[in-house]
PDB file of C-alpha atoms in Angstrom:
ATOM      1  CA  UNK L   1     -20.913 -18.991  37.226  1.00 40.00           C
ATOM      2  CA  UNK L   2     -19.585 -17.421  33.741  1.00 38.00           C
ATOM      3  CA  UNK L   3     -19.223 -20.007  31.124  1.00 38.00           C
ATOM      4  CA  UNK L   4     -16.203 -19.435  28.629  1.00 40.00           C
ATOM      5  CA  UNK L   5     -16.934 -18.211  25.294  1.00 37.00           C
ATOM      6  CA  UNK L   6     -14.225 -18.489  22.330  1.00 39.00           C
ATOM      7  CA  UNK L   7     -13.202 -15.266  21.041  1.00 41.00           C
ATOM      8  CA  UNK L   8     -10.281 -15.226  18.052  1.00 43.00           C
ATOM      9  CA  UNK L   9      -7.242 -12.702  18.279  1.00 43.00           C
ATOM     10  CA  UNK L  10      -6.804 -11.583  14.625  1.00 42.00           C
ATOM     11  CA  UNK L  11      -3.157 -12.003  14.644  1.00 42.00           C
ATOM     12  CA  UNK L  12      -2.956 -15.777  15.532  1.00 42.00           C
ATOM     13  CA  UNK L  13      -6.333 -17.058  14.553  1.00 43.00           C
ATOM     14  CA  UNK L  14      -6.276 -19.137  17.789  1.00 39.00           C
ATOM     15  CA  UNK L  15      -9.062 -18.924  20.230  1.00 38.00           C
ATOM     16  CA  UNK L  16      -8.775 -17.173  24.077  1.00 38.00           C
ATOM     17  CA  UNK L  17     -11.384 -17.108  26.574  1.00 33.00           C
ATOM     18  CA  UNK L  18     -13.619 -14.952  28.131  1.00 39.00           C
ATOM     19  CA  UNK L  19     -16.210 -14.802  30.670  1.00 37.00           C
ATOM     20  CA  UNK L  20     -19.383 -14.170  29.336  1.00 38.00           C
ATOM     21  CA  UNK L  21     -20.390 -11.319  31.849  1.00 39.00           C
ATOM     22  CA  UNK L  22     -16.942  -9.411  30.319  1.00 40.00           C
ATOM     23  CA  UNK L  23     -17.992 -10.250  26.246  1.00 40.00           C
ATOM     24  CA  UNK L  24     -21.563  -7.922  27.423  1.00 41.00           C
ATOM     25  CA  UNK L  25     -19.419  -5.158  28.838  1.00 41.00           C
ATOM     26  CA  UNK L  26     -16.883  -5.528  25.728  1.00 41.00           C
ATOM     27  CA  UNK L  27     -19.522  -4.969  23.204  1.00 43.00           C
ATOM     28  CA  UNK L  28     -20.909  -2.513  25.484  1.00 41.00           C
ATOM     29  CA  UNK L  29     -17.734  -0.240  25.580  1.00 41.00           C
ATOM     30  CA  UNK L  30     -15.928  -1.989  23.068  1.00 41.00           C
ATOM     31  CA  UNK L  31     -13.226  -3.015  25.327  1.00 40.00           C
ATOM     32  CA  UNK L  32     -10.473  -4.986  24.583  1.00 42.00           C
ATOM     33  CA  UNK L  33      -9.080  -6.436  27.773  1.00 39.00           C
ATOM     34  CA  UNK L  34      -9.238 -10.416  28.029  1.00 44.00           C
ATOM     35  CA  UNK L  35      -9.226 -12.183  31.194  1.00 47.00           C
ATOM     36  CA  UNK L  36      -8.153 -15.532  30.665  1.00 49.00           C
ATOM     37  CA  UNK L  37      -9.463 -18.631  32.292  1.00 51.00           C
ATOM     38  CA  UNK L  38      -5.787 -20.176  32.516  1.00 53.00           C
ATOM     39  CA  UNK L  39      -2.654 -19.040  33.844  1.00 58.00           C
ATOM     40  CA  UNK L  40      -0.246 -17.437  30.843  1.00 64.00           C
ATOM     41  CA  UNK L  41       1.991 -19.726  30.633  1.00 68.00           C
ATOM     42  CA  UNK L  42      -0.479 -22.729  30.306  1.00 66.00           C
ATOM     43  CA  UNK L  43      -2.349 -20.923  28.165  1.00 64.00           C
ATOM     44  CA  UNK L  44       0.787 -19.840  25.714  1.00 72.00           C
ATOM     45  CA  UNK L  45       1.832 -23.848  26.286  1.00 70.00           C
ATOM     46  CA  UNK L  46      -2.046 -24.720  24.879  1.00 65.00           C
ATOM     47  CA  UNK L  47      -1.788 -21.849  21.823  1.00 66.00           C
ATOM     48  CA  UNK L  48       1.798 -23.743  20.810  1.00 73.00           C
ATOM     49  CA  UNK L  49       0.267 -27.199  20.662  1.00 76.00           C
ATOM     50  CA  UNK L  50      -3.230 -25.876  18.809  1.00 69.00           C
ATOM     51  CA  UNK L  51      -0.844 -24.017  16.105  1.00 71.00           C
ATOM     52  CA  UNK L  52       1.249 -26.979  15.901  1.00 74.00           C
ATOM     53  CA  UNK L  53      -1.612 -29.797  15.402  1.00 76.00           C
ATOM     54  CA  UNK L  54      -3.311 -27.565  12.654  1.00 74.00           C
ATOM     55  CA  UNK L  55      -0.112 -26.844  10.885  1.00 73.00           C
ATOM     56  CA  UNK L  56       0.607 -30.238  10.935  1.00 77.00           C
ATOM     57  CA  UNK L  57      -3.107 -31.108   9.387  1.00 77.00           C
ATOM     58  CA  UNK L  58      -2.824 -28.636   6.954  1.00 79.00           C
ATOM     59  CA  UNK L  59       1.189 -29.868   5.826  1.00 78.00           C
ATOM     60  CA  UNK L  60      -0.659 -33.695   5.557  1.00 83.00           C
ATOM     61  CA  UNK L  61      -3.105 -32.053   3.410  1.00 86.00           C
ATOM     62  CA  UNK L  62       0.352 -32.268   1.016  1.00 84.00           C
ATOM     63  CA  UNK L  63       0.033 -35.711   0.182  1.00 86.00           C
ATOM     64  CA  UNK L  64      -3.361 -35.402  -1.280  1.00 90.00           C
ATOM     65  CA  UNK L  65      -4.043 -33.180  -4.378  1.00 94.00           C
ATOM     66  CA  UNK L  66      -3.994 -29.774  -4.227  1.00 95.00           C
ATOM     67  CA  UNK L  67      -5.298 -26.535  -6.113  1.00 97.00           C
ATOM     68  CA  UNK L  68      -2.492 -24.803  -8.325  1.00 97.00           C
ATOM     69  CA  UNK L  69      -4.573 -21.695  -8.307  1.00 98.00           C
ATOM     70  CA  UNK L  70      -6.390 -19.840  -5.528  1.00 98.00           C
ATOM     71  CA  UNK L  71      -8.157 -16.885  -5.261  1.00 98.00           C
ATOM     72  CA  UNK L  72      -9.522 -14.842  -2.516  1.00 98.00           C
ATOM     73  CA  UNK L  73     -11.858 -12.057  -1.472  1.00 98.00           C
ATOM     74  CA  UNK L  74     -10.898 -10.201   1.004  1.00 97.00           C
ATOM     75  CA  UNK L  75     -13.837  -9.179   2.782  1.00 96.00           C
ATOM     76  CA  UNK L  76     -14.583  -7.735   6.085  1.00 95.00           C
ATOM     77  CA  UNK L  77     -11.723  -5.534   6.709  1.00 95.00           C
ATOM     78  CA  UNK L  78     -13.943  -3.025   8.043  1.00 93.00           C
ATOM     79  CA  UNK L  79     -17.226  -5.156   9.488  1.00 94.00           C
ATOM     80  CA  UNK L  80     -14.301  -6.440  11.588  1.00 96.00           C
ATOM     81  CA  UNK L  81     -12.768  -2.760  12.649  1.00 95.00           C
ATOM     82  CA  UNK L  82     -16.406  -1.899  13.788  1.00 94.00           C
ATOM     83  CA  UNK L  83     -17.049  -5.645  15.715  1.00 94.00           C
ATOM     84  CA  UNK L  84     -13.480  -4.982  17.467  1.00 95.00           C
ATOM     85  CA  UNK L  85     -14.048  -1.039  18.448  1.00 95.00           C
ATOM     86  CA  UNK L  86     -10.644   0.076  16.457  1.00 94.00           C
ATOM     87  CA  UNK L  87     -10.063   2.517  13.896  1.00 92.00           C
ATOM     88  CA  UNK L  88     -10.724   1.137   9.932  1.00 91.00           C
ATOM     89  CA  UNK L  89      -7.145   1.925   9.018  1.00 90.00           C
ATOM     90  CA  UNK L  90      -6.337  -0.468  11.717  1.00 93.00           C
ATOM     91  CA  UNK L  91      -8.684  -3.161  10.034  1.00 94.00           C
ATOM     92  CA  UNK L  92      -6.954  -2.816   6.509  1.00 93.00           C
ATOM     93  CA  UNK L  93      -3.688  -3.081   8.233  1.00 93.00           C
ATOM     94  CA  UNK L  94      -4.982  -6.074   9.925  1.00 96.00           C
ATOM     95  CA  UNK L  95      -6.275  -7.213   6.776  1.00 95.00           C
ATOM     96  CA  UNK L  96      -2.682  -6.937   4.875  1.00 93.00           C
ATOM     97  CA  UNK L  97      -1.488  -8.946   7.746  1.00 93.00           C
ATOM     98  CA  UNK L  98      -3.718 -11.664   7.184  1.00 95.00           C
ATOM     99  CA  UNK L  99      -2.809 -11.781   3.274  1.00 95.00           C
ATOM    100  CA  UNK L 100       1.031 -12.326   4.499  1.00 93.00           C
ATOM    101  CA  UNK L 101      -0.215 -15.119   6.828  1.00 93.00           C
ATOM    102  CA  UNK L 102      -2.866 -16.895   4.246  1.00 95.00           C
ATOM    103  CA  UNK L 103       0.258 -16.905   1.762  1.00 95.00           C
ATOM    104  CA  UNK L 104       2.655 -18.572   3.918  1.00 93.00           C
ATOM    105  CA  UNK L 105       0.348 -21.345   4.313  1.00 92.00           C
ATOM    106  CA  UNK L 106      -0.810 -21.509   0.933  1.00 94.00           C
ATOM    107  CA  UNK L 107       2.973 -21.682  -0.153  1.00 93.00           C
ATOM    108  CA  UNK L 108       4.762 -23.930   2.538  1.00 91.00           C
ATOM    109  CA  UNK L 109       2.760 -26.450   0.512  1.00 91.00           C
ATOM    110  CA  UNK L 110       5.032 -26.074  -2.150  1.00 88.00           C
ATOM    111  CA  UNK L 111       2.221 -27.069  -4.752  1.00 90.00           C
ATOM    112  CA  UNK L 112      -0.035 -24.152  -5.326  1.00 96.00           C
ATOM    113  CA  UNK L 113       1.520 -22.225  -8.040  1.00 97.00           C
ATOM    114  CA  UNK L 114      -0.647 -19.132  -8.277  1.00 98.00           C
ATOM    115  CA  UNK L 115      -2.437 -16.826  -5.613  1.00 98.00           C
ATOM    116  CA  UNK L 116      -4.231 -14.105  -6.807  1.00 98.00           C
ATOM    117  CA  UNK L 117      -6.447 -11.868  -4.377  1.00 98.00           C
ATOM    118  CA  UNK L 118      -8.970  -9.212  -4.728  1.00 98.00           C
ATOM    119  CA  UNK L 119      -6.832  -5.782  -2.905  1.00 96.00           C
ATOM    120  CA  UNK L 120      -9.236  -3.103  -4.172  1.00 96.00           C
ATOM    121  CA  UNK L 121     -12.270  -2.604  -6.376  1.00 97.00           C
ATOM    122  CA  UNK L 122     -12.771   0.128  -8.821  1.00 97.00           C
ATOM    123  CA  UNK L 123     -15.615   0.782  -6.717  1.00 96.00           C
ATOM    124  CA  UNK L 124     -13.919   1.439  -3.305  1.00 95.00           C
ATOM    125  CA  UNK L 125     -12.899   4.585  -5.144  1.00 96.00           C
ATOM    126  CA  UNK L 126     -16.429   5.651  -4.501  1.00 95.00           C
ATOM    127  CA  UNK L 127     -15.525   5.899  -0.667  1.00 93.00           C
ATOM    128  CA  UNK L 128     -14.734   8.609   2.077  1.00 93.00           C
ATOM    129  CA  UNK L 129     -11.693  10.321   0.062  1.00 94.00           C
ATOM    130  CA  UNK L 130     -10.195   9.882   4.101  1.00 93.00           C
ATOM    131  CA  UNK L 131     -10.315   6.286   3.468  1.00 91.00           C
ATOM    132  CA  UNK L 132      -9.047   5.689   0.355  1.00 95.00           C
ATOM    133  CA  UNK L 133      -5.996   7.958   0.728  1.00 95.00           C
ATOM    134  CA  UNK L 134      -5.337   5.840   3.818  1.00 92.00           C
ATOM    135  CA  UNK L 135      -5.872   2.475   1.862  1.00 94.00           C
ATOM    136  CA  UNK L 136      -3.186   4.314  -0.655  1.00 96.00           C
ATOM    137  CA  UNK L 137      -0.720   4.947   1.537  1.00 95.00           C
ATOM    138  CA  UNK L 138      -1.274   1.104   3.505  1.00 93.00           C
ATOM    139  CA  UNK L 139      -0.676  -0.042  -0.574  1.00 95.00           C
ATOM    140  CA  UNK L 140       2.488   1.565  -0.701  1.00 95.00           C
ATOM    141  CA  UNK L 141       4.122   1.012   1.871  1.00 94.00           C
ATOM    142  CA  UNK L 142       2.829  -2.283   2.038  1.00 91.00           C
ATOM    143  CA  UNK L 143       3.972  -3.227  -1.638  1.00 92.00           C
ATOM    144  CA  UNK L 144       7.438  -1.534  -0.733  1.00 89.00           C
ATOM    145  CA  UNK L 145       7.679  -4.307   2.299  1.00 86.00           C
ATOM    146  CA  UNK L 146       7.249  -7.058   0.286  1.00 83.00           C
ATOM    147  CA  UNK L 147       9.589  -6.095  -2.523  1.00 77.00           C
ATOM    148  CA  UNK L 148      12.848  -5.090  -0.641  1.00 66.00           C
ATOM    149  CA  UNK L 149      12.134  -6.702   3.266  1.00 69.00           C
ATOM    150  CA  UNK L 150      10.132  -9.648   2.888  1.00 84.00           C
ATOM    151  CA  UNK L 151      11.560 -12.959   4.245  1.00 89.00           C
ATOM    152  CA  UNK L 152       8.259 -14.568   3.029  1.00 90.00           C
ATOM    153  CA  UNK L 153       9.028 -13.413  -1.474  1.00 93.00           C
ATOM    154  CA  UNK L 154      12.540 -14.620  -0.516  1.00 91.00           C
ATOM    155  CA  UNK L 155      12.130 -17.849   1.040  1.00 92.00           C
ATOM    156  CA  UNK L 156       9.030 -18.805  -2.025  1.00 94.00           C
ATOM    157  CA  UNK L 157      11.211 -17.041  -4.612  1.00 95.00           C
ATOM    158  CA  UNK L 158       7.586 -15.117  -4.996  1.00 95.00           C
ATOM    159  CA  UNK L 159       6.799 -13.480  -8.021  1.00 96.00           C
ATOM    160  CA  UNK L 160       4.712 -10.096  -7.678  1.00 96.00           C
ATOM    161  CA  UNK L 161       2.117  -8.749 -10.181  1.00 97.00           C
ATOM    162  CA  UNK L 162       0.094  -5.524  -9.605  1.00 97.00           C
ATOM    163  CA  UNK L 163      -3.015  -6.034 -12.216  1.00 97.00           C
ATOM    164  CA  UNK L 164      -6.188  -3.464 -13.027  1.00 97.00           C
ATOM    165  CA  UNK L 165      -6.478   0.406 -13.986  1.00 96.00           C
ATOM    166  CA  UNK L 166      -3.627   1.092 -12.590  1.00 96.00           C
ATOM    167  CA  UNK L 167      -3.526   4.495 -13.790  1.00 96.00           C
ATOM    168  CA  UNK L 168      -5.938   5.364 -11.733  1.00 97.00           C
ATOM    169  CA  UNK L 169      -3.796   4.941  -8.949  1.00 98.00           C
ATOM    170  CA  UNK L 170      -1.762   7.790  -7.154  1.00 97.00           C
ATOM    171  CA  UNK L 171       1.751   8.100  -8.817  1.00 97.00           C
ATOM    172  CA  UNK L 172       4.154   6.685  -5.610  1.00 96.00           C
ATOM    173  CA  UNK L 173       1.939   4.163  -5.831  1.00 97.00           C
ATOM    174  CA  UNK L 174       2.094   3.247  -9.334  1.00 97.00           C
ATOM    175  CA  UNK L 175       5.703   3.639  -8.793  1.00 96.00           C
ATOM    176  CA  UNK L 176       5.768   1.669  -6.064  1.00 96.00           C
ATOM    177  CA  UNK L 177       3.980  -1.505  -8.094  1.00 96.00           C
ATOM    178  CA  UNK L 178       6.546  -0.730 -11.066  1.00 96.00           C
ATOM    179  CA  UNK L 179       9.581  -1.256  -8.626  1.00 94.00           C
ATOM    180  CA  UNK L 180       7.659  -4.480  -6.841  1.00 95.00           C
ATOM    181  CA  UNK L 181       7.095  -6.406 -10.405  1.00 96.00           C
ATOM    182  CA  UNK L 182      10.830  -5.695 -11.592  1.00 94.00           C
ATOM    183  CA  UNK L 183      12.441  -6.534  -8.320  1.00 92.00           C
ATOM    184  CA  UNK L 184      10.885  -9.914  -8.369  1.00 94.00           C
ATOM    185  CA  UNK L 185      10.410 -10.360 -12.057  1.00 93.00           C
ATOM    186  CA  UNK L 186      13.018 -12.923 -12.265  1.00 94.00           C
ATOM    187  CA  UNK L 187      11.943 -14.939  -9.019  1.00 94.00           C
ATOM    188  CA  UNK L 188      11.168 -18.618 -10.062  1.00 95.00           C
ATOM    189  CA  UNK L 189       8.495 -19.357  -7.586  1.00 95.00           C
ATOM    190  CA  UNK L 190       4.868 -19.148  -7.436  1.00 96.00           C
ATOM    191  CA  UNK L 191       2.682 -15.763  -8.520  1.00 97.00           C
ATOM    192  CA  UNK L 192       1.178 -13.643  -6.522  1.00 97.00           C
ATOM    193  CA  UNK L 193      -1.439 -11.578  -8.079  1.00 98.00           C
ATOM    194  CA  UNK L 194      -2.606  -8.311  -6.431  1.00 98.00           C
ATOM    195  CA  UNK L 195      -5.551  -7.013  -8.304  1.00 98.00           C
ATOM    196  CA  UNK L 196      -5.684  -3.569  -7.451  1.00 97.00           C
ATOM    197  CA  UNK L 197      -8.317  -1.421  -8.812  1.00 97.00           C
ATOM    198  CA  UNK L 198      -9.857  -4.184 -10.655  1.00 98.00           C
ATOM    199  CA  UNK L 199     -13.171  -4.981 -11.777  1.00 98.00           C
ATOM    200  CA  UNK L 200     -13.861  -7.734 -14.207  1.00 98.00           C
ATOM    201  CA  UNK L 201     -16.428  -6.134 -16.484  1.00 97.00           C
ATOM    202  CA  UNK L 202     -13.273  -3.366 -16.971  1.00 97.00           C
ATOM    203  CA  UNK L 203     -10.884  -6.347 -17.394  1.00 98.00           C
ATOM    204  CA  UNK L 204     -13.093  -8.412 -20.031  1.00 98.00           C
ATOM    205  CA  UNK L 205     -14.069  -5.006 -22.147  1.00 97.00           C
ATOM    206  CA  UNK L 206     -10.265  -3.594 -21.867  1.00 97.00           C
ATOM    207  CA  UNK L 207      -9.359  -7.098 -23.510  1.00 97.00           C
ATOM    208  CA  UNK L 208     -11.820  -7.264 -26.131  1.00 97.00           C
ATOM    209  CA  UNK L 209     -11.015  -4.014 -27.250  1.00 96.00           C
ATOM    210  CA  UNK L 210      -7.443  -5.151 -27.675  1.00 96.00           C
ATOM    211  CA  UNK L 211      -7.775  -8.487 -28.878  1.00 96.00           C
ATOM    212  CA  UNK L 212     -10.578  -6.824 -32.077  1.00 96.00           C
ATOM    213  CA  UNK L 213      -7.654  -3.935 -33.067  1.00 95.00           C
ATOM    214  CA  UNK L 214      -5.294  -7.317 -34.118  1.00 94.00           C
ATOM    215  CA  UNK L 215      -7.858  -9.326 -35.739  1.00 94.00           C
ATOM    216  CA  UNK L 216     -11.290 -11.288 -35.153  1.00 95.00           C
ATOM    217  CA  UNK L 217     -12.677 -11.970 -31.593  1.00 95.00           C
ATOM    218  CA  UNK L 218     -12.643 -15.224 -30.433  1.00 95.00           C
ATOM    219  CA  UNK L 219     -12.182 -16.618 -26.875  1.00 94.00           C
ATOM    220  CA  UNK L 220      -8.438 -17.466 -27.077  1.00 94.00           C
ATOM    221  CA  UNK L 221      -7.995 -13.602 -28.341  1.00 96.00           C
ATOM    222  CA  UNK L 222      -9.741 -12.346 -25.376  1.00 96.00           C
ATOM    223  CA  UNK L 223      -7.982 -14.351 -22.754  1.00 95.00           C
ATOM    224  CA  UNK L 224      -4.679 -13.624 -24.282  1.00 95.00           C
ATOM    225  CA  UNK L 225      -5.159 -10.161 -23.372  1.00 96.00           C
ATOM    226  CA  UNK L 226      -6.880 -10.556 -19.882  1.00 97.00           C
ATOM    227  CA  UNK L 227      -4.566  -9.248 -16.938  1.00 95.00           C
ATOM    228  CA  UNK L 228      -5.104 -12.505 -14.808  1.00 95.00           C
ATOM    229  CA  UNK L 229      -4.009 -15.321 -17.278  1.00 92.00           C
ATOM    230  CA  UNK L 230      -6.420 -17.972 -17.957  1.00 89.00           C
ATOM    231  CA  UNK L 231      -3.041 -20.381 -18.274  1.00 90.00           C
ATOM    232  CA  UNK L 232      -3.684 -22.041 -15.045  1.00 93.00           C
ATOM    233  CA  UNK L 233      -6.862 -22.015 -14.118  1.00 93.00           C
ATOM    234  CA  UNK L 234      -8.611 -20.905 -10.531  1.00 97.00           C
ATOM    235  CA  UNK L 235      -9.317 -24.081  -9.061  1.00 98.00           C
ATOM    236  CA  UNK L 236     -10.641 -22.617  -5.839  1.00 98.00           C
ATOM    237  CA  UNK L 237     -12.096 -19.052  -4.866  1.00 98.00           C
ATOM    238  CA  UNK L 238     -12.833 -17.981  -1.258  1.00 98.00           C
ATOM    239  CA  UNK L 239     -14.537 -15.553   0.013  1.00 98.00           C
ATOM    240  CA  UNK L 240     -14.637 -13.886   3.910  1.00 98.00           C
ATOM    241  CA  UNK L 241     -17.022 -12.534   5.653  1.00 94.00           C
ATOM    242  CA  UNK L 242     -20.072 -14.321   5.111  1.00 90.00           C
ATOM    243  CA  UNK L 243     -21.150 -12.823   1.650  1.00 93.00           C
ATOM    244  CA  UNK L 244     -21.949 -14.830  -1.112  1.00 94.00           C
ATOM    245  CA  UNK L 245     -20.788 -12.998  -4.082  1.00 94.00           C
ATOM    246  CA  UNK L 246     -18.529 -12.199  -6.487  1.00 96.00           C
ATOM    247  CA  UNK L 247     -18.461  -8.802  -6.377  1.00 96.00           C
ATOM    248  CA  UNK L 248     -16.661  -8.616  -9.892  1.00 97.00           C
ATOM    249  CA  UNK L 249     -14.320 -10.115  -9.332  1.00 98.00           C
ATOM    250  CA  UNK L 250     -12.490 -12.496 -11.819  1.00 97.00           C
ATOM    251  CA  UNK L 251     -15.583 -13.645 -13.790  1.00 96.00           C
ATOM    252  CA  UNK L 252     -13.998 -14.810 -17.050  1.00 96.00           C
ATOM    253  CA  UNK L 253     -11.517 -16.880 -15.282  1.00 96.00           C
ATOM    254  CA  UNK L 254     -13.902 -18.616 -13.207  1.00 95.00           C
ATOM    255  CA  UNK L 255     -14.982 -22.306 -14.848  1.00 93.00           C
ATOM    256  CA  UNK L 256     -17.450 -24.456 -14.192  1.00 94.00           C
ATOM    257  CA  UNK L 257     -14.779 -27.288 -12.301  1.00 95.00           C
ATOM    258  CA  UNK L 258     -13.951 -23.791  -9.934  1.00 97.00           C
ATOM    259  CA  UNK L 259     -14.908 -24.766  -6.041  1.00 98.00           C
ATOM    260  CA  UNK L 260     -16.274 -21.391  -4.875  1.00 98.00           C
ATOM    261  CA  UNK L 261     -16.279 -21.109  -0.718  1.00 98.00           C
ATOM    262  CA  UNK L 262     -18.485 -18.560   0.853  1.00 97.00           C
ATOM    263  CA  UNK L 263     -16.842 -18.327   4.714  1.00 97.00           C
ATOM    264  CA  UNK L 264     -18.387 -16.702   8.150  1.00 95.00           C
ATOM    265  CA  UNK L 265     -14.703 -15.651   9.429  1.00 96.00           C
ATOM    266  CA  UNK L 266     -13.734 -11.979   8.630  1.00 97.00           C
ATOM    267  CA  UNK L 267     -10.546 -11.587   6.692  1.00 97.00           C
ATOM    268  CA  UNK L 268      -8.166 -10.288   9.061  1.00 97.00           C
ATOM    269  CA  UNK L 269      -9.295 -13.565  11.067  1.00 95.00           C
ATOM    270  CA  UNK L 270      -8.662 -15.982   8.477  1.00 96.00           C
ATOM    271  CA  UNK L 271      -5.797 -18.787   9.199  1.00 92.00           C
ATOM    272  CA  UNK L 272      -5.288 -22.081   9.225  1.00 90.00           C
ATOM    273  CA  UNK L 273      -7.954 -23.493  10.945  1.00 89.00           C
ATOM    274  CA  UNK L 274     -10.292 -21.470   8.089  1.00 95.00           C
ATOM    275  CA  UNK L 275      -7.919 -22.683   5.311  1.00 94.00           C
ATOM    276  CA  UNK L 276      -8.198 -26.612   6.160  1.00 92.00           C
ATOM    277  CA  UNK L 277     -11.633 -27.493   5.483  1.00 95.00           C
ATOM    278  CA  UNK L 278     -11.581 -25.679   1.847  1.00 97.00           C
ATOM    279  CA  UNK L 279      -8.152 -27.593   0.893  1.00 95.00           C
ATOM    280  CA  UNK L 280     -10.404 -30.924   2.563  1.00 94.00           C
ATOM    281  CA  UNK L 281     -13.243 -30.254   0.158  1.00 96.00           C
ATOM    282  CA  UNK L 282     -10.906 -29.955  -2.717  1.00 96.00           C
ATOM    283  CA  UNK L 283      -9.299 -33.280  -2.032  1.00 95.00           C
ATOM    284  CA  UNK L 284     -12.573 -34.426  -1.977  1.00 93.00           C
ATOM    285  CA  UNK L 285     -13.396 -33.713  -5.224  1.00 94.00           C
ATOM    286  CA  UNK L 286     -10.435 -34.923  -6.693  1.00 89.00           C
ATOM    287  CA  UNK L 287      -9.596 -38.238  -5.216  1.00 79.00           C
ATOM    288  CA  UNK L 288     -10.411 -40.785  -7.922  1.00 66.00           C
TER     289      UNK L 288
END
């Protein structure tokens, strides 16, 4: 007899079963059809009550303290394309699906002020030209979503930043950013960051060289030029995908009271269920 093994579809986070026999001939032919142990309608009854419990774990987390700054990583975009059988442009979409469904829960508890996340490296420029112009395009259109037809920057009063070389980027898409920051320039809620292409070596030189042309180079001159404020600082950074580094990624801002978390679960897997234990670990920390 086949004994069930959890599997995780990307778009709830939320396990469904298998048979083991069928996971062999899925990574075999990299097939994606599930046959579930449970009729559908038990088994949509069972997803209903596992979303609800978690969300309601993760809304007690509210009473407890909470970062006012995370940051995340967003690794495995494409480890989890090649694990599922589908095409990478379907893993970055994937991926920008997960960012909209990290930020909901980071913002329906109304205390984290700031989300900044890691959207593309200086470095990614270095691959197949095939991919990046496809990551271009998934920017744009993706940055046009959230600045005219997002119910998600209208219900946190979200406030949009686009931060790195962003000359570097193609012109609809530096366009694109422009028209993002000023529709939501005057929102009153939290920030969201998109650092996109950043590196921090480029960030902490670029400043330097500013803050020396206005007068001696201190600490407080650099960070008053950096393009992720130092004002509130990163109070937790998380990274997917089961890689423990930083990739250079927001070294300067980074402090020694910064809880770093170094994850299994690809990105365009991460939810709730990912997102508890970190905010646990934080309270932690901070219950005096």
């Amino acid at each position: 007899m086949d004994t069930g093994v959890p599997r995780e579809p990307a778009s709830t986070g939320l396990p469904v079963y298998t048979s083991e026999s069928q996971q062999g001939q899925e990574d075999e032919h990299d097939a994606q059809v599930e046959q579930p142990l449970m009729p559908s309608t038990c088994r949509s009854w069972w997803y209903r009550c596992y979303d609800g419990l978690l969300r309601f774990a993760l809304q007690s987390l509210s009473l407890g303290p909470l970062p006012r700054h995370m940051a995340f990583i967003m690794d495995g975009n494409r480890r989890w394309s090649r694990m599922t059988g589908v095409r990478v442009h379907q893993g970055h979409y994937m991926g920008f699906e997960a960012l909209k469904r990290v930020l909901d829960l980071c913002l329906s508890l109304r205390r984290i002020d700031v989300v900044t996340v890691y959207a593309f490296a200086l470095d990614n420029f270095r691959r197949e030209q095939a991919e990046v112009d496809a990551l271009m395009e998934l920017a744009r259109t993706r940055l046009l979503e959230l600045s005219s037809n997002s119910e998600l920057v209208r219900k946190f009063s979200v406030r949009i930043r686009v931060v790195g070389r962003r000359a570097l980027l193609p012109p609809a898409v530096q366009e694109t950013a422009q028209s993002v920051e000023e529709a939501t320039k005057d929102h009153t809620g939290p920030t969201l960051n998109i650092c996109m292409p950043y590196a921090s070596q480029d960030e902490i030189c670029a400043a330097a060289t500013q803050a020396v042309q206005k007068g001696p180079l201190t600490e407080a001159s650099l960070a008053e030029h950096l393009m992720v404020p130092c004002d509130i600082p990163i109070d937790v950074l998380v990274r997917t995908s089961h890689v423990s580094r930083l990739s250079d990624f927001l070294l300067w801002q980074c402090n020694e009271h910064t809880q770093m978390h170094f994850v299994d679960q690809y990105w365009p897997r991460f939810g709730v269920r990912d997102l508890i234990p970190i905010l646990l670990a934080y309270q932690r920390a901070h219950v005096h």
